[in-house]
Amino acid sequence: MISFREIQRCFFISLWFVFLTFPIMVVRVNSIEQTVQWRWMNVVYVLVGSFFLSLAFRYFLKRKEMQSGKQETSGDTSGQSLIHRALSVPLYRNSIYAVLLIVAVTFPFLTSTYQVNIMTTALMYVVLGLGLNIVVGLAGLLDLGYVAFYAVGAYTYALLNYHFDLGFWQVLPIGGLLAALFGILLGFPVLRLRGDYLAIVTLGFGEIIRLVLENWGEFSQGPSGVSNIDRPGFFGIELSLDQAILYIYLLMVLFVVVTIFLVNRLQDSRLGRAWIALREDEIACQAMGIDKIKTKLAAFSLGALWAGIIGVVFAAKTTFINPASFTFLESAIILSIVVLGGMGSIIGVIIGALVLILLPEYLRALSEFRMLAFGAILVCMMVFRPQGIIASVRRTYTYKSRKQKQNA
Amino acid sequence: MDYFIELFFSGLSRGAIYALIALGYTMVYGIIGLINFAHGEIYMIGAFTSFIVATILSILGLPLLAIVVLTGLAAVVWSASYGYTIEKIAYQPLRHAPRLSALISAIGMSMFLQNYVLLAQTSDFLPFPSLIPDFHFMEPVAHIVGSTDLVILFTTTVAMIVLTVLVKYTKIGKAMRATAQDRTMAMLVGINVNRVISATFIIGSSLAAIGGLLIASHIGQINFYIGFLAGIKAFTAAVLGGIGSIPGAVLGSIVLGLTESFATGYVSSDYEDVFAFSLLVLILIFKPSGLLGKSDTQKV
């Protein structure tokens, strides 16, 4: 499949990358002590690495082109409908769910507190991903400031707890609703904007919230953040640290289950259909008589609601928050969960969250390269597999109806 | 009054630097309708390349003028190469994909570049050697208008003139304008669209590299994260002036620079970035097409 000419080309490409990365990879200078450090070994790494990467890049690009050609002629899509097929049979589906739930509940009793902590974080990202999935995956509105709502929830709990000594369960609905309110506040003015502009406004909004939290010291205690936040209470019983961690973990399992249920129902509701219509074609959607403003606002505020709730959980779990937890990077991580998993697909988002959050935790050596890998994965995903790990169910649906037609 | 003039000039030079970066955004957007999220990172790489080259040259003991010229050249060459390569890897395969995909790919590229520099260099703030000498002859007004401001304004003006000539009178400039107007039509009349897009990225990246060199020697320190903020602000400026319009980008940058300068001078320096972002949000809400932009009607 790969000819000699192509190998030759890849060699030239890797030479080009050696040139490209030369100053930044090879040279390290200290302008105060006036010393230069040459790292010649990096030349070799770049040369070999970029040679194989460009070979792989070309190979996959070629395969993708061939596949898209094949698809046009045969009308065949979806190479990985196995999961969807398994889930479409109620008996299989229910037993899979039951097994997963049992595993999730027994998990903390079989492993250490450390593992439980990591898993709790991963589950939080599952819910965050599912929340953002409503906005990005279903409604097609790219929200780059999602973490702002997360921050709203976290700070609501932190500050109400600090000033008025309100408990976790009292603040949980308040945090969620306040975040939803912020969602409406942001959504309302930006409704007219499309695509890229919307993304930028949400990014700006997210940064404004973070900067205000950082600079408005009297309100949010500035960069030093709020500490000593109460852990969630359990009917007034004092919990030890281990018990509290277990408690939050089980809460998160519950939240995940509830979220999956609700998002699933939402997806199939009138509103969910309207979101998908909005994503596919805004003008056609309006022509169908869908109230664009209401639909967008609903997407924004519902997505924000989940972020707010998880924000409250986050504050309760870590017992300390500061603005540094709510940077654009966090939004980008949640977005990459949605994109990597498969926009609009619930299973996809769950898998995406588990992969992106758990993998770097268990591969400690890789954690330094985590963000580098995030970036590269986002690019490669968009180039080679824009539909994500698990494509949205809708595609399979089209495929099936066609097949049924042929059979009939 | 002195304070006002001081703020005015610092705002002007700030705006001039934003303009250098904003032009890259506006040109790319004008040609392929994509917000090149990684453009801020190209500017950052320009600053890092300048830092490395300038330090090596100053260790070698070259005269200041030679250092400045060679550093500028290196920054332009490498940034342009990065711009070209990024387009080939992350944007060209997505030419016909939905816009959301291209935007996400651009964000991914931006994250990749940031962390690449972070890992290959350092996360610390690095002290940037001062490349702009003090002009002693202007001692009486020096506290109002710094020599750095003058150098920045002069360099930017020259760059603008070169760019205008390039776009208006050269063959590649004509091809760029034709491609911006209608890509398919441009292809039909025999314009190599891929080459035009590459040229746009190269030109935009070169301008960003000059911006990186100037701002780094103005502020005196660099860091892997500087591209993000500068990129967002330059983008704000481009939107403010009307994205896709070259004079609009310059106008928007100067408005943004002055706004920031006066806001920090008269209100509070803590909220400098908040002003920029608020301005962005307000502009997009009330006039999404920007000051000099054409409002586009969507085709059904």
PDB file of N, CA and C in Angstrom, chain A residues 328 371 375-376 378-379, chain B residues 36-42 44 86 90-91 103-116 224 227-228:
ATOM      1  N   PHE A 328      -9.638  27.801  31.027  1.00  0.00           N
ATOM      2  CA  PHE A 328     -10.098  27.365  29.705  1.00  0.00           C
ATOM      3  C   PHE A 328      -9.719  25.913  29.445  1.00  0.00           C
ATOM      4  N   MET A 371      -1.600  16.858  28.353  1.00  0.00           N
ATOM      5  CA  MET A 371      -2.215  17.931  27.580  1.00  0.00           C
ATOM      6  C   MET A 371      -1.720  17.925  26.135  1.00  0.00           C
ATOM      7  N   GLY A 375      -4.288  17.581  22.867  1.00  0.00           N
ATOM      8  CA  GLY A 375      -4.289  18.397  21.660  1.00  0.00           C
ATOM      9  C   GLY A 375      -4.165  17.539  20.421  1.00  0.00           C
ATOM     10  N   ALA A 376      -3.185  16.632  20.442  1.00  0.00           N
ATOM     11  CA  ALA A 376      -2.949  15.785  19.280  1.00  0.00           C
ATOM     12  C   ALA A 376      -4.170  14.910  18.998  1.00  0.00           C
ATOM     13  N   LEU A 378      -7.287  15.533  19.733  1.00  0.00           N
ATOM     14  CA  LEU A 378      -8.372  16.348  19.161  1.00  0.00           C
ATOM     15  C   LEU A 378      -8.175  16.515  17.662  1.00  0.00           C
ATOM     16  N   VAL A 379      -6.938  16.868  17.273  1.00  0.00           N
ATOM     17  CA  VAL A 379      -6.667  17.078  15.853  1.00  0.00           C
ATOM     18  C   VAL A 379      -6.884  15.782  15.074  1.00  0.00           C
TER      19      VAL A 379
ATOM     20  N   ASN B  36      -8.520  30.559  13.133  1.00  0.00           N
ATOM     21  CA  ASN B  36      -7.306  29.800  13.370  1.00  0.00           C
ATOM     22  C   ASN B  36      -6.908  29.946  14.828  1.00  0.00           C
ATOM     23  N   PHE B  37      -7.434  29.068  15.658  1.00  0.00           N
ATOM     24  CA  PHE B  37      -7.210  29.167  17.087  1.00  0.00           C
ATOM     25  C   PHE B  37      -5.741  29.052  17.438  1.00  0.00           C
ATOM     26  N   ALA B  38      -4.960  28.416  16.586  1.00  0.00           N
ATOM     27  CA  ALA B  38      -3.555  28.217  16.894  1.00  0.00           C
ATOM     28  C   ALA B  38      -2.714  29.443  16.526  1.00  0.00           C
ATOM     29  N   HIS B  39      -3.359  30.502  16.044  1.00  0.00           N
ATOM     30  CA  HIS B  39      -2.576  31.655  15.613  1.00  0.00           C
ATOM     31  C   HIS B  39      -1.838  32.311  16.782  1.00  0.00           C
ATOM     32  N   GLY B  40      -2.495  32.389  17.926  1.00  0.00           N
ATOM     33  CA  GLY B  40      -1.836  32.941  19.113  1.00  0.00           C
ATOM     34  C   GLY B  40      -0.585  32.154  19.466  1.00  0.00           C
ATOM     35  N   GLU B  41      -0.632  30.851  19.206  1.00  0.00           N
ATOM     36  CA  GLU B  41       0.515  29.992  19.513  1.00  0.00           C
ATOM     37  C   GLU B  41       1.652  30.251  18.528  1.00  0.00           C
ATOM     38  N   ILE B  42       1.307  30.611  17.302  1.00  0.00           N
ATOM     39  CA  ILE B  42       2.352  30.940  16.333  1.00  0.00           C
ATOM     40  C   ILE B  42       3.110  32.181  16.792  1.00  0.00           C
ATOM     41  N   MET B  44       3.392  33.025  19.883  1.00  0.00           N
ATOM     42  CA  MET B  44       4.199  32.596  21.026  1.00  0.00           C
ATOM     43  C   MET B  44       5.484  31.921  20.541  1.00  0.00           C
ATOM     44  N   ILE B  86       1.074  23.730  10.181  1.00  0.00           N
ATOM     45  CA  ILE B  86      -0.191  23.559  10.908  1.00  0.00           C
ATOM     46  C   ILE B  86      -1.353  23.481   9.926  1.00  0.00           C
ATOM     47  N   ALA B  90      -3.543  20.174  10.195  1.00  0.00           N
ATOM     48  CA  ALA B  90      -4.789  20.235  10.963  1.00  0.00           C
ATOM     49  C   ALA B  90      -5.966  20.814  10.196  1.00  0.00           C
ATOM     50  N   TYR B  91      -5.702  21.608   9.163  1.00  0.00           N
ATOM     51  CA  TYR B  91      -6.834  22.270   8.500  1.00  0.00           C
ATOM     52  C   TYR B  91      -7.110  21.737   7.102  1.00  0.00           C
ATOM     53  N   LEU B 103     -12.951  23.878  13.818  1.00  0.00           N
ATOM     54  CA  LEU B 103     -12.701  24.696  15.001  1.00  0.00           C
ATOM     55  C   LEU B 103     -12.091  23.855  16.122  1.00  0.00           C
ATOM     56  N   ILE B 104     -12.637  22.660  16.320  1.00  0.00           N
ATOM     57  CA  ILE B 104     -12.100  21.783  17.369  1.00  0.00           C
ATOM     58  C   ILE B 104     -10.674  21.367  17.030  1.00  0.00           C
ATOM     59  N   SER B 105     -10.436  21.079  15.764  1.00  0.00           N
ATOM     60  CA  SER B 105      -9.082  20.740  15.344  1.00  0.00           C
ATOM     61  C   SER B 105      -8.128  21.896  15.636  1.00  0.00           C
ATOM     62  N   ALA B 106      -8.592  23.109  15.406  1.00  0.00           N
ATOM     63  CA  ALA B 106      -7.757  24.273  15.682  1.00  0.00           C
ATOM     64  C   ALA B 106      -7.467  24.400  17.169  1.00  0.00           C
ATOM     65  N   ILE B 107      -8.469  24.146  18.006  1.00  0.00           N
ATOM     66  CA  ILE B 107      -8.252  24.204  19.456  1.00  0.00           C
ATOM     67  C   ILE B 107      -7.248  23.136  19.867  1.00  0.00           C
ATOM     68  N   GLY B 108      -7.399  21.946  19.282  1.00  0.00           N
ATOM     69  CA  GLY B 108      -6.467  20.873  19.583  1.00  0.00           C
ATOM     70  C   GLY B 108      -5.045  21.259  19.218  1.00  0.00           C
ATOM     71  N   MET B 109      -4.889  21.870  18.061  1.00  0.00           N
ATOM     72  CA  MET B 109      -3.566  22.298  17.609  1.00  0.00           C
ATOM     73  C   MET B 109      -2.973  23.301  18.591  1.00  0.00           C
ATOM     74  N   SER B 110      -3.825  24.206  19.040  1.00  0.00           N
ATOM     75  CA  SER B 110      -3.358  25.228  19.968  1.00  0.00           C
ATOM     76  C   SER B 110      -2.874  24.599  21.280  1.00  0.00           C
ATOM     77  N   MET B 111      -3.652  23.623  21.783  1.00  0.00           N
ATOM     78  CA  MET B 111      -3.234  22.951  23.021  1.00  0.00           C
ATOM     79  C   MET B 111      -1.938  22.185  22.806  1.00  0.00           C
ATOM     80  N   PHE B 112      -1.848  21.539  21.654  1.00  0.00           N
ATOM     81  CA  PHE B 112      -0.647  20.769  21.346  1.00  0.00           C
ATOM     82  C   PHE B 112       0.580  21.674  21.351  1.00  0.00           C
ATOM     83  N   LEU B 113       0.490  22.802  20.657  1.00  0.00           N
ATOM     84  CA  LEU B 113       1.656  23.686  20.543  1.00  0.00           C
ATOM     85  C   LEU B 113       2.062  24.247  21.896  1.00  0.00           C
ATOM     86  N   GLN B 114       1.072  24.649  22.696  1.00  0.00           N
ATOM     87  CA  GLN B 114       1.388  25.171  24.027  1.00  0.00           C
ATOM     88  C   GLN B 114       2.185  24.167  24.831  1.00  0.00           C
ATOM     89  N   ASN B 115       1.704  22.919  24.821  1.00  0.00           N
ATOM     90  CA  ASN B 115       2.345  21.926  25.667  1.00  0.00           C
ATOM     91  C   ASN B 115       3.649  21.440  25.078  1.00  0.00           C
ATOM     92  N   TYR B 116       3.754  21.538  23.779  1.00  0.00           N
ATOM     93  CA  TYR B 116       5.013  21.219  23.125  1.00  0.00           C
ATOM     94  C   TYR B 116       6.099  22.179  23.588  1.00  0.00           C
ATOM     95  N   PHE B 224       5.153  30.037  27.970  1.00  0.00           N
ATOM     96  CA  PHE B 224       4.449  29.251  26.947  1.00  0.00           C
ATOM     97  C   PHE B 224       2.988  29.640  26.802  1.00  0.00           C
ATOM     98  N   GLY B 227       0.577  33.096  24.285  1.00  0.00           N
ATOM     99  CA  GLY B 227      -0.140  33.098  23.017  1.00  0.00           C
ATOM    100  C   GLY B 227      -1.645  33.069  23.179  1.00  0.00           C
ATOM    101  N   PHE B 228      -2.102  32.403  24.228  1.00  0.00           N
ATOM    102  CA  PHE B 228      -3.539  32.247  24.399  1.00  0.00           C
ATOM    103  C   PHE B 228      -4.216  33.600  24.566  1.00  0.00           C
TER     104      PHE B 228
END
